[in-house]
Short mmCIF file of N, CA and C in Angstrom, two decimals:
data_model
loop_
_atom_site.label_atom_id
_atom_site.label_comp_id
_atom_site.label_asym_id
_atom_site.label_seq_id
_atom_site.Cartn_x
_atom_site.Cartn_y
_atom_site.Cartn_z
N UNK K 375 68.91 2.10 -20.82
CA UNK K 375 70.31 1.98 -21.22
C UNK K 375 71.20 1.59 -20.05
N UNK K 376 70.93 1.79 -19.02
CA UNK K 376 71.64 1.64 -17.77
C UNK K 376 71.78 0.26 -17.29
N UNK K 377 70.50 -0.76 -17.77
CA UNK K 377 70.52 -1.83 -17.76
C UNK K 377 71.55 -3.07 -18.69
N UNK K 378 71.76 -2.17 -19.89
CA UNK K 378 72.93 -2.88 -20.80
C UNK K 378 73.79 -2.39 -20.27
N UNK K 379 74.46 -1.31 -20.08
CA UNK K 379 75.28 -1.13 -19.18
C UNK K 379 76.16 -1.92 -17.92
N UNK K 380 75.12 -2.32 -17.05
CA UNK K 380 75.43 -3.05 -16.14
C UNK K 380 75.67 -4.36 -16.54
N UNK K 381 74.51 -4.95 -17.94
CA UNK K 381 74.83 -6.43 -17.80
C UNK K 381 76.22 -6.29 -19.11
N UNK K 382 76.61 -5.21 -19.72
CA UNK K 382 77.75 -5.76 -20.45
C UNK K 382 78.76 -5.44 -19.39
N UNK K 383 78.96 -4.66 -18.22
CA UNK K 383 80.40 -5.12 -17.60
C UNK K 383 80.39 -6.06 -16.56
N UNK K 384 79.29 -6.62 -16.44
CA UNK K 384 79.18 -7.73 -15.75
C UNK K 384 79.58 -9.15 -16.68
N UNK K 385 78.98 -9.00 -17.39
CA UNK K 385 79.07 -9.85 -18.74
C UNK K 385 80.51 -10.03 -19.08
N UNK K 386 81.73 -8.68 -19.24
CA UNK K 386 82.77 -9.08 -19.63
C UNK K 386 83.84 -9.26 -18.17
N UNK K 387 83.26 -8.91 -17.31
CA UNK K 387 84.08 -9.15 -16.38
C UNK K 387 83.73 -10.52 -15.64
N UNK K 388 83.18 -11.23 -15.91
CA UNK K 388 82.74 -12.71 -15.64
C UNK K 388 83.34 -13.32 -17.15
N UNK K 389 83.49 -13.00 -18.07
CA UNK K 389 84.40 -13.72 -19.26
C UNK K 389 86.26 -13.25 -18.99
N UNK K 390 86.33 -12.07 -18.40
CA UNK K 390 87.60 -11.86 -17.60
C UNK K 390 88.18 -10.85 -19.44
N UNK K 391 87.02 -10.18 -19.39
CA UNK K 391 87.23 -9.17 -20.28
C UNK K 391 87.47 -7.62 -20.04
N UNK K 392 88.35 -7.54 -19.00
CA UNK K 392 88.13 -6.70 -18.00
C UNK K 392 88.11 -5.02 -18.79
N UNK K 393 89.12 -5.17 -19.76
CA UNK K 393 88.99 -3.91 -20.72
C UNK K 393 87.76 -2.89 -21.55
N UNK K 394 86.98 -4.18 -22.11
CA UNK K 394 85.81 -4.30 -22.16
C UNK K 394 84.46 -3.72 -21.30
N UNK K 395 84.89 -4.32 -20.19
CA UNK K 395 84.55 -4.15 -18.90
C UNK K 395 84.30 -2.46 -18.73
N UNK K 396 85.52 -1.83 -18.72
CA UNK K 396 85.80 -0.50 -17.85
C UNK K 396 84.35 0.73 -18.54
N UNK K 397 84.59 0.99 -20.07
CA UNK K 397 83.16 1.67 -20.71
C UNK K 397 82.21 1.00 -20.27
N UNK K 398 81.51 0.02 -20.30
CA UNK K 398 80.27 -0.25 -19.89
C UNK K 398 79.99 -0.09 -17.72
N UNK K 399 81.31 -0.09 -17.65
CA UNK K 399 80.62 0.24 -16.17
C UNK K 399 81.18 1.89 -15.73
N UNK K 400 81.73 2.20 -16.38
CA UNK K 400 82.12 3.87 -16.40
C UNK K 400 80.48 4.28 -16.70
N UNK K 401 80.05 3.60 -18.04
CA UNK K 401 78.79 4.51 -18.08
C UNK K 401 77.30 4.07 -17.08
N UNK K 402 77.75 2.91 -16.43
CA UNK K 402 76.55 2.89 -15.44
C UNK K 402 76.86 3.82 -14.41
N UNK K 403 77.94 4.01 -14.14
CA UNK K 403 78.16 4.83 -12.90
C UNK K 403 77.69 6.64 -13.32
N UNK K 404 77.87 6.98 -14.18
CA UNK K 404 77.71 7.98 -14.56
C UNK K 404 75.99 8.30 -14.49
N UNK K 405 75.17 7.05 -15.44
CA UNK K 405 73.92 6.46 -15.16
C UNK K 405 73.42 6.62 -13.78
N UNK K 406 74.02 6.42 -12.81
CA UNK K 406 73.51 6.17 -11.44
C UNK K 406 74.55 6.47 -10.52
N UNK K 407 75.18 8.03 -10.44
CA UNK K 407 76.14 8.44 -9.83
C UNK K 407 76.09 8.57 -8.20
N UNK K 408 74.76 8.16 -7.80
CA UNK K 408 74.52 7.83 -6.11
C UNK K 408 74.52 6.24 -5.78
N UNK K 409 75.08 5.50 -6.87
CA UNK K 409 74.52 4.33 -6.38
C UNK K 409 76.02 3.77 -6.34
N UNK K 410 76.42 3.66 -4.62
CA UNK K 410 77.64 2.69 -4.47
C UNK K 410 77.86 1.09 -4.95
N UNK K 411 77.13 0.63 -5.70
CA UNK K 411 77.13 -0.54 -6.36
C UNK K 411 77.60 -0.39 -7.51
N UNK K 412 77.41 0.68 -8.07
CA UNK K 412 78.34 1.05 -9.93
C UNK K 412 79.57 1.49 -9.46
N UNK K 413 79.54 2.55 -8.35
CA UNK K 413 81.18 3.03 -8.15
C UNK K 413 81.69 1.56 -7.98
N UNK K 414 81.70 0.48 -7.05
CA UNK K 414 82.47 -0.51 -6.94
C UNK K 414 82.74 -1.39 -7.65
N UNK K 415 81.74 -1.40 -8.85
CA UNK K 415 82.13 -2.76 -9.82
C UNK K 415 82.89 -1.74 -10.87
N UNK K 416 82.82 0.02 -11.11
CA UNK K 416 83.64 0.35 -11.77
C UNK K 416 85.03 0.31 -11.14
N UNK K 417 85.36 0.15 -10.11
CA UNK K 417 86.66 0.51 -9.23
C UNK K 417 87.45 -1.20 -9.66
N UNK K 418 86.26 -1.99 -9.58
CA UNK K 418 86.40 -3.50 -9.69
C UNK K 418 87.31 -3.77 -11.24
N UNK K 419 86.52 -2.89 -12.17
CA UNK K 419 87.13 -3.09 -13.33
C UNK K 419 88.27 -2.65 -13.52
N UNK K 420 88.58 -1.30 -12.90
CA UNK K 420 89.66 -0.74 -13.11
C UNK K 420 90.70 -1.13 -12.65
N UNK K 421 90.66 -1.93 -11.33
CA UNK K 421 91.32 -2.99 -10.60
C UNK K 421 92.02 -3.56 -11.68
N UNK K 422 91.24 -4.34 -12.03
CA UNK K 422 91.38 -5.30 -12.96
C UNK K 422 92.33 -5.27 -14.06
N UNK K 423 92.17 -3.97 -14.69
CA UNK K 423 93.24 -3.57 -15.79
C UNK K 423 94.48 -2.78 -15.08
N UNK K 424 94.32 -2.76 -14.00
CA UNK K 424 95.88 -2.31 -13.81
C UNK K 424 96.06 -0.81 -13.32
N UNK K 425 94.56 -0.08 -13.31
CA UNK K 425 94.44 1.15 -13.15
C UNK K 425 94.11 1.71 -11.28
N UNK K 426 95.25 1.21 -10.48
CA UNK K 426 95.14 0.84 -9.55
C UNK K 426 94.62 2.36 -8.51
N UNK K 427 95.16 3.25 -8.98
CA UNK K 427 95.18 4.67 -8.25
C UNK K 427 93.76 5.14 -8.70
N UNK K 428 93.18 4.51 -10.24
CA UNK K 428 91.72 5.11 -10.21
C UNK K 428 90.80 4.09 -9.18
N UNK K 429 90.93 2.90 -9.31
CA UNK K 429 89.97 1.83 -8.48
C UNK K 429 90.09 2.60 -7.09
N UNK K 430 91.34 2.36 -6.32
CA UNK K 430 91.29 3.35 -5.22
C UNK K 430 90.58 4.47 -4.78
N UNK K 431 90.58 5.01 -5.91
CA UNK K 431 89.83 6.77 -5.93
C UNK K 431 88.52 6.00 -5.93
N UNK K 432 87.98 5.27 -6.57
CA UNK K 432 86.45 4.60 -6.89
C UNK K 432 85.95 4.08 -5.52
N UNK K 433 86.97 3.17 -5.65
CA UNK K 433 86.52 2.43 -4.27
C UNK K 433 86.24 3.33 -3.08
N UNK K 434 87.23 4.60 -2.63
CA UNK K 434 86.86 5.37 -1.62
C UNK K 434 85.40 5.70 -1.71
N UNK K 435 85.27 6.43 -2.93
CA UNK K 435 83.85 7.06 -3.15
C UNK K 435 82.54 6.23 -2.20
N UNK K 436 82.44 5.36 -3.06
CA UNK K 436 81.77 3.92 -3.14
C UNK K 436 81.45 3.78 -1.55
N UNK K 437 82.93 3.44 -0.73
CA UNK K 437 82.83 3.46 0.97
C UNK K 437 82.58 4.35 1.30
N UNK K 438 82.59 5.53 0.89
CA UNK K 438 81.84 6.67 1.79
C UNK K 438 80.08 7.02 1.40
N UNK K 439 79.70 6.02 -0.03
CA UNK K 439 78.54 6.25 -0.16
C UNK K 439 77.84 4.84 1.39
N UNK K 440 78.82 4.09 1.92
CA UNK K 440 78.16 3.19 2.45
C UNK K 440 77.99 1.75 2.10
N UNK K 441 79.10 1.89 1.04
CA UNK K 441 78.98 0.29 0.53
C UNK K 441 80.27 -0.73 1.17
N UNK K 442 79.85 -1.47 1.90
CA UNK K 442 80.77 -2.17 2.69
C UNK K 442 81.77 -3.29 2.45
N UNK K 443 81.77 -3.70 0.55
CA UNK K 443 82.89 -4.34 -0.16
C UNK K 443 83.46 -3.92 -0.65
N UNK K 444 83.27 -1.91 -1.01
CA UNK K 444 84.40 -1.12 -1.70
C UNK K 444 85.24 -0.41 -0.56
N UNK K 445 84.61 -0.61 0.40
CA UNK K 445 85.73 -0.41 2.08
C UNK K 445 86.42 -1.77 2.33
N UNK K 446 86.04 -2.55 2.00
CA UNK K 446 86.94 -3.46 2.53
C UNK K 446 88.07 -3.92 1.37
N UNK K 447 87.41 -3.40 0.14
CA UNK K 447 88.44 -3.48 -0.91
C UNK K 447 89.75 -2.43 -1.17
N UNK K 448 88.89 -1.67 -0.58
CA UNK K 448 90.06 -0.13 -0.56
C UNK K 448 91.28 -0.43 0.42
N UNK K 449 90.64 -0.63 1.99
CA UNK K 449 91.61 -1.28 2.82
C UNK K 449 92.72 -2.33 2.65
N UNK K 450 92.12 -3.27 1.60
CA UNK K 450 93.71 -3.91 1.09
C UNK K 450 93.95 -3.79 0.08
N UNK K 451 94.01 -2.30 -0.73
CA UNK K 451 94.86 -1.97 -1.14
C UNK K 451 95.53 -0.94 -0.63
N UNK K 452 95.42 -0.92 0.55
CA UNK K 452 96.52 0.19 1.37
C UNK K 452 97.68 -0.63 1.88
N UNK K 453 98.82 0.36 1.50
CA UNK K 453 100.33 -0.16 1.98
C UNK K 453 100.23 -0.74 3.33
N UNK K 454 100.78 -1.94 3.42
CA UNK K 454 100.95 -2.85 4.93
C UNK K 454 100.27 -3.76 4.75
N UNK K 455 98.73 -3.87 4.01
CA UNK K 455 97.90 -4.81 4.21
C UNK K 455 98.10 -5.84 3.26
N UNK K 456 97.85 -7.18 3.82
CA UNK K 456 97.95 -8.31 2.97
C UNK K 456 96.69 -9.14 2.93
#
């Protein structure tokens, strides 16, 4: 199940279905709650819809599991950075 998972929010977030998006990668992450690759494409989605304070919260996670595009994503969304 973890595998539909991943390919439907990949799937709608490459059609720019980002809503869509957020359940199917909420439940991979849940699926695979050590794996900084689901925290970031869920943070990615949430991005996406506007849910900016949860992506943040995601994205931290994600960089402290060691994943080095949800740190660099977190960083600009911190105040100052452009």
């Amino acid at each position: 199940e973890i595998s539909a998972c991943l390919v439907g929010s990949e799937m709608c977030i490459r059609d720019r279905r980002y809503a869509e998006a957020v359940p199917h990668a909420e439940k991979a992450a849940e699926f695979g709650p050590s794996n900084a690759r689901y925290r970031r494409r869920l943070a990615d989605a949430y991005f996406k819809v506007g849910r900016v304070d949860d992506a943040k919260k995601t994205y931290a996670v994600a960089a402290k599991m060691g994943d080095p595009k949800a740190k660099e994503r977190l960083l600009r969304l911190q105040p100052g950075t452009d």
